[in-house]
Coordinates of C-alpha atoms in Angstrom, one line a residue:
R237 CA 78.3 86.4 102.3
K238 CA 75.6 86.4 99.6
F239 CA 76.5 89.3 97.4
G240 CA 80.2 89.9 98.2
F241 CA 79.6 93.4 99.4
S242 CA 77.4 95.4 101.7
I243 CA 76.6 99.0 102.8
T244 CA 76.1 100.3 106.4
E245 CA 74.9 103.9 106.8
G246 CA 75.6 106.3 109.7
V247 CA 79.0 104.9 110.8
I248 CA 81.0 108.2 110.8
P249 CA 79.5 111.6 112.0
E250 CA 78.8 114.0 109.2
D251 CA 81.0 116.8 110.7
E252 CA 84.0 114.5 110.9
C253 CA 83.5 113.4 107.2
I254 CA 83.4 117.1 106.1
R255 CA 86.6 117.9 108.1
M256 CA 88.4 115.0 106.6
A257 CA 87.3 115.7 103.0
E258 CA 88.3 119.4 103.3
N259 CA 91.7 118.3 104.7
L260 CA 92.2 116.0 101.7
D261 CA 91.3 118.9 99.4
K262 CA 94.1 120.8 100.9
M263 CA 96.5 117.9 100.5
V264 CA 95.8 117.8 96.8
V265 CA 96.4 121.5 96.4
A266 CA 99.7 121.2 98.3
Q267 CA 100.8 118.2 96.2
R268 CA 100.1 120.0 93.0
A269 CA 102.0 123.1 94.2
A270 CA 105.0 120.9 95.0
G271 CA 104.8 119.2 91.6
K272 CA 104.0 115.8 93.2
T273 CA 101.3 114.7 90.8
Q274 CA 102.2 111.1 90.2
T275 CA 99.0 109.8 91.9
I276 CA 96.7 112.6 90.5
S277 CA 95.1 111.7 87.2
D278 CA 91.8 112.0 85.3
R279 CA 91.0 108.4 86.4
Q280 CA 91.5 108.8 90.1
I281 CA 93.3 110.8 92.8
V282 CA 95.0 108.7 95.5
L283 CA 96.6 110.2 98.6
F284 CA 98.7 107.6 100.6
D285 CA 98.6 107.2 104.3
P286 CA 96.5 110.2 105.5
H287 CA 96.5 108.6 109.0
I288 CA 100.3 109.1 109.1
K289 CA 100.3 112.6 107.6
N290 CA 97.5 113.9 109.9
P291 CA 97.0 111.4 112.8
D292 CA 94.9 113.8 114.9
L293 CA 92.2 113.7 112.2
F294 CA 92.5 110.2 110.6
M295 CA 94.2 107.8 113.0
D296 CA 91.1 106.8 114.9
K297 CA 89.4 105.9 111.6
I298 CA 91.6 102.8 111.2
N299 CA 89.9 101.0 114.0
L300 CA 86.3 102.3 114.0
P301 CA 84.4 99.9 116.3
E302 CA 81.7 99.0 113.9
V303 CA 84.2 98.3 111.1
M304 CA 86.3 96.2 113.5
E305 CA 83.3 94.1 114.4
T306 CA 82.4 93.5 110.7
V307 CA 86.0 92.7 109.6
S308 CA 86.4 90.4 112.6
S309 CA 83.2 88.5 111.8
V310 CA 84.4 88.0 108.2
L311 CA 88.0 87.1 108.7
Q312 CA 87.5 85.1 111.9
E313 CA 91.0 85.6 113.2
D314 CA 93.5 88.4 114.0
F315 CA 94.0 90.9 111.1
I316 CA 96.1 93.8 110.2
L317 CA 95.8 97.0 108.2
S318 CA 97.2 96.5 104.7
N319 CA 96.7 100.0 103.5
F320 CA 94.8 103.2 104.3
N321 CA 94.5 105.5 101.3
A322 CA 92.2 108.4 100.3
S323 CA 90.6 108.1 96.9
H324 CA 88.8 110.7 94.8
S325 CA 86.9 109.5 91.7
G326 CA 87.9 110.9 88.3
K327 CA 86.0 111.5 85.1
T328 CA 87.7 108.6 83.2
G329 CA 87.2 105.9 85.9
G330 CA 85.5 102.6 85.3
T331 CA 88.2 101.0 83.1
R332 CA 90.0 98.9 85.6
I333 CA 87.9 96.0 86.9
H334 CA 89.9 94.1 89.5
I335 CA 90.0 92.2 92.8
D336 CA 92.0 93.3 95.8
S337 CA 92.8 89.9 97.0
R338 CA 95.9 88.1 95.9
L339 CA 93.8 85.0 95.3
P340 CA 90.2 84.7 93.8
I341 CA 88.9 82.8 96.8
T342 CA 85.6 81.0 96.2
N343 CA 84.7 80.1 99.8
F344 CA 83.4 82.9 101.9
E345 CA 85.0 81.3 105.0
H346 CA 88.4 81.4 103.4
T347 CA 88.2 85.2 102.7
I348 CA 91.6 86.7 103.5
Q349 CA 91.1 90.4 102.7
I350 CA 88.3 92.9 102.9
V351 CA 88.0 96.6 102.2
A352 CA 86.0 99.1 104.3
L353 CA 85.4 102.1 102.0
L354 CA 84.6 105.1 104.3
C355 CA 82.3 107.6 102.4
L356 CA 83.4 111.1 103.3
D357 CA 80.9 112.5 100.7
D358 CA 77.7 111.2 99.3
F359 CA 78.4 108.4 96.9
T360 CA 76.1 108.4 93.8
P361 CA 76.2 106.9 90.3
K362 CA 76.9 110.4 89.0
N363 CA 80.0 111.2 91.1
G364 CA 81.7 107.8 90.9
F365 CA 80.0 105.3 93.2
T366 CA 82.1 102.1 93.0
Y367 CA 81.1 99.6 90.4
V368 CA 80.5 96.2 92.0
W369 CA 79.7 92.8 90.4
P370 CA 77.4 91.0 92.8
N371 CA 78.1 87.3 93.4
S372 CA 81.5 87.6 91.6
H373 CA 83.2 86.7 94.9
T374 CA 82.3 83.0 94.2
S375 CA 83.6 83.0 90.6
G376 CA 87.1 81.8 91.3
E377 CA 88.4 84.1 88.5
D378 CA 90.5 87.2 88.4
P379 CA 88.9 89.8 86.0
K380 CA 92.3 91.4 85.1
Y381 CA 92.6 88.7 82.5
I382 CA 89.6 90.0 80.6
R383 CA 89.9 93.6 81.4
G384 CA 90.0 95.7 78.3
T385 CA 89.0 92.9 76.0
M386 CA 85.2 93.0 76.6
E387 CA 82.4 94.7 78.5
V388 CA 81.9 92.7 81.6
P389 CA 78.1 92.4 82.3
G390 CA 76.5 92.4 85.7
K391 CA 77.9 95.5 87.3
I392 CA 75.8 97.8 89.5
Q393 CA 76.1 101.1 91.3
G394 CA 74.1 102.4 94.2
Y395 CA 73.8 105.3 96.7
A396 CA 75.6 105.7 100.0
P397 CA 75.2 108.9 102.0
R398 CA 78.2 110.6 103.7
G399 CA 79.2 108.7 106.8
S400 CA 78.5 105.2 105.3
V401 CA 80.9 102.3 105.0
I402 CA 80.9 100.1 101.9
Y403 CA 82.4 96.7 102.6
V404 CA 83.8 94.8 99.6
L405 CA 85.4 91.3 100.0
G406 CA 88.9 91.1 98.6
Q407 CA 87.7 88.6 95.9
T408 CA 84.7 90.6 94.8
W409 CA 85.0 92.2 91.3
H410 CA 84.8 96.0 91.5
D411 CA 86.1 99.2 89.9
N412 CA 86.2 102.9 90.6
G413 CA 83.2 104.5 88.9
P414 CA 83.6 107.5 86.6
N415 CA 82.8 111.0 88.1
L416 CA 80.3 112.3 85.6
D417 CA 79.0 115.4 87.4
G418 CA 82.3 116.7 88.8
K419 CA 81.0 116.7 92.4
R420 CA 83.5 115.9 95.1
R421 CA 83.7 112.2 96.1
W422 CA 86.3 111.4 98.7
G423 CA 86.5 108.0 100.1
I424 CA 89.0 106.3 102.5
I425 CA 90.1 102.8 101.4
S426 CA 90.7 101.0 104.6
Y427 CA 92.0 97.6 103.6
Y428 CA 92.4 94.8 106.1
C429 CA 94.0 91.3 105.7
R430 CA 94.6 88.3 107.9
W431 CA 97.6 88.8 110.2
W432 CA 99.8 86.3 108.2
V433 CA 99.3 88.0 104.8
K434 CA 102.0 90.5 103.7
P435 CA 100.4 94.0 103.8
T436 CA 100.6 96.5 101.0
F437 CA 102.5 99.0 103.3
D438 CA 104.8 98.1 106.2
F439 CA 103.4 100.4 108.9
T440 CA 105.9 99.1 111.4
Q441 CA 108.2 101.6 109.8
C442 CA 106.1 104.5 111.0
G443 CA 108.7 105.8 113.4
P444 CA 108.7 106.5 117.1
E445 CA 106.6 109.7 116.9
I446 CA 103.6 107.8 115.4
Y447 CA 104.3 104.6 117.4
N448 CA 104.0 106.5 120.7
I449 CA 100.5 107.8 120.0
L450 CA 99.1 104.4 118.9
T451 CA 96.7 102.4 121.1
P452 CA 97.3 98.7 121.7
K453 CA 94.7 97.9 119.0
Q454 CA 96.3 100.3 116.5
K455 CA 99.7 98.8 117.1
S456 CA 98.3 95.4 116.3
L457 CA 96.7 96.8 113.2
F458 CA 100.0 98.3 112.2
G459 CA 101.5 94.8 112.3
F460 CA 103.7 95.1 115.4
N461 CA 102.2 91.9 116.9
S462 CA 102.7 89.7 113.8
R463 CA 106.2 90.5 112.5

């Protein structure tokens, strides 16, 4: 509410984080071998929908109890999963300041979207900790209109140990930090929105195999209750 972001440590067990990060490493190797490198660059690696590709390992991370409690307390009504992507920082990050929300909301109570960034590795300023602009969630402005024209002051980075969750309101200015030391930095971008907002991905097209393993809460997050 005050700064537009927060960090909670110790949400995900360390051994689960390691298994997920190692699995994502293998996904990158497989994509490169298959020539599917559209989302692999010096700025960032993005792997779409790991919970669909490996539900045994990732599906229960879309509705972590502590994350659900926090998201519910912010959005104050039913919400759905907008996207769930794996992100690895690259050496040329830090050039795309943006907001995730479709609107630069100024009132905290009117927040319509929030990201829970699951830290599968230690996040440090040297390996690409997310840039955040504190208090920018009340600016009422979208930084994409000034991106590339000037250095935007006020950004900070921090430290979040593996297993932490970094919460960023959809209207808070932020950016993927550059990975300066080359150490692995996998995070899961778990992005939630109010039930009436169009999600980034239509998870209701997941198919019967995935649908049949979903819990009632996961079906709701996939959007089956709000079509």
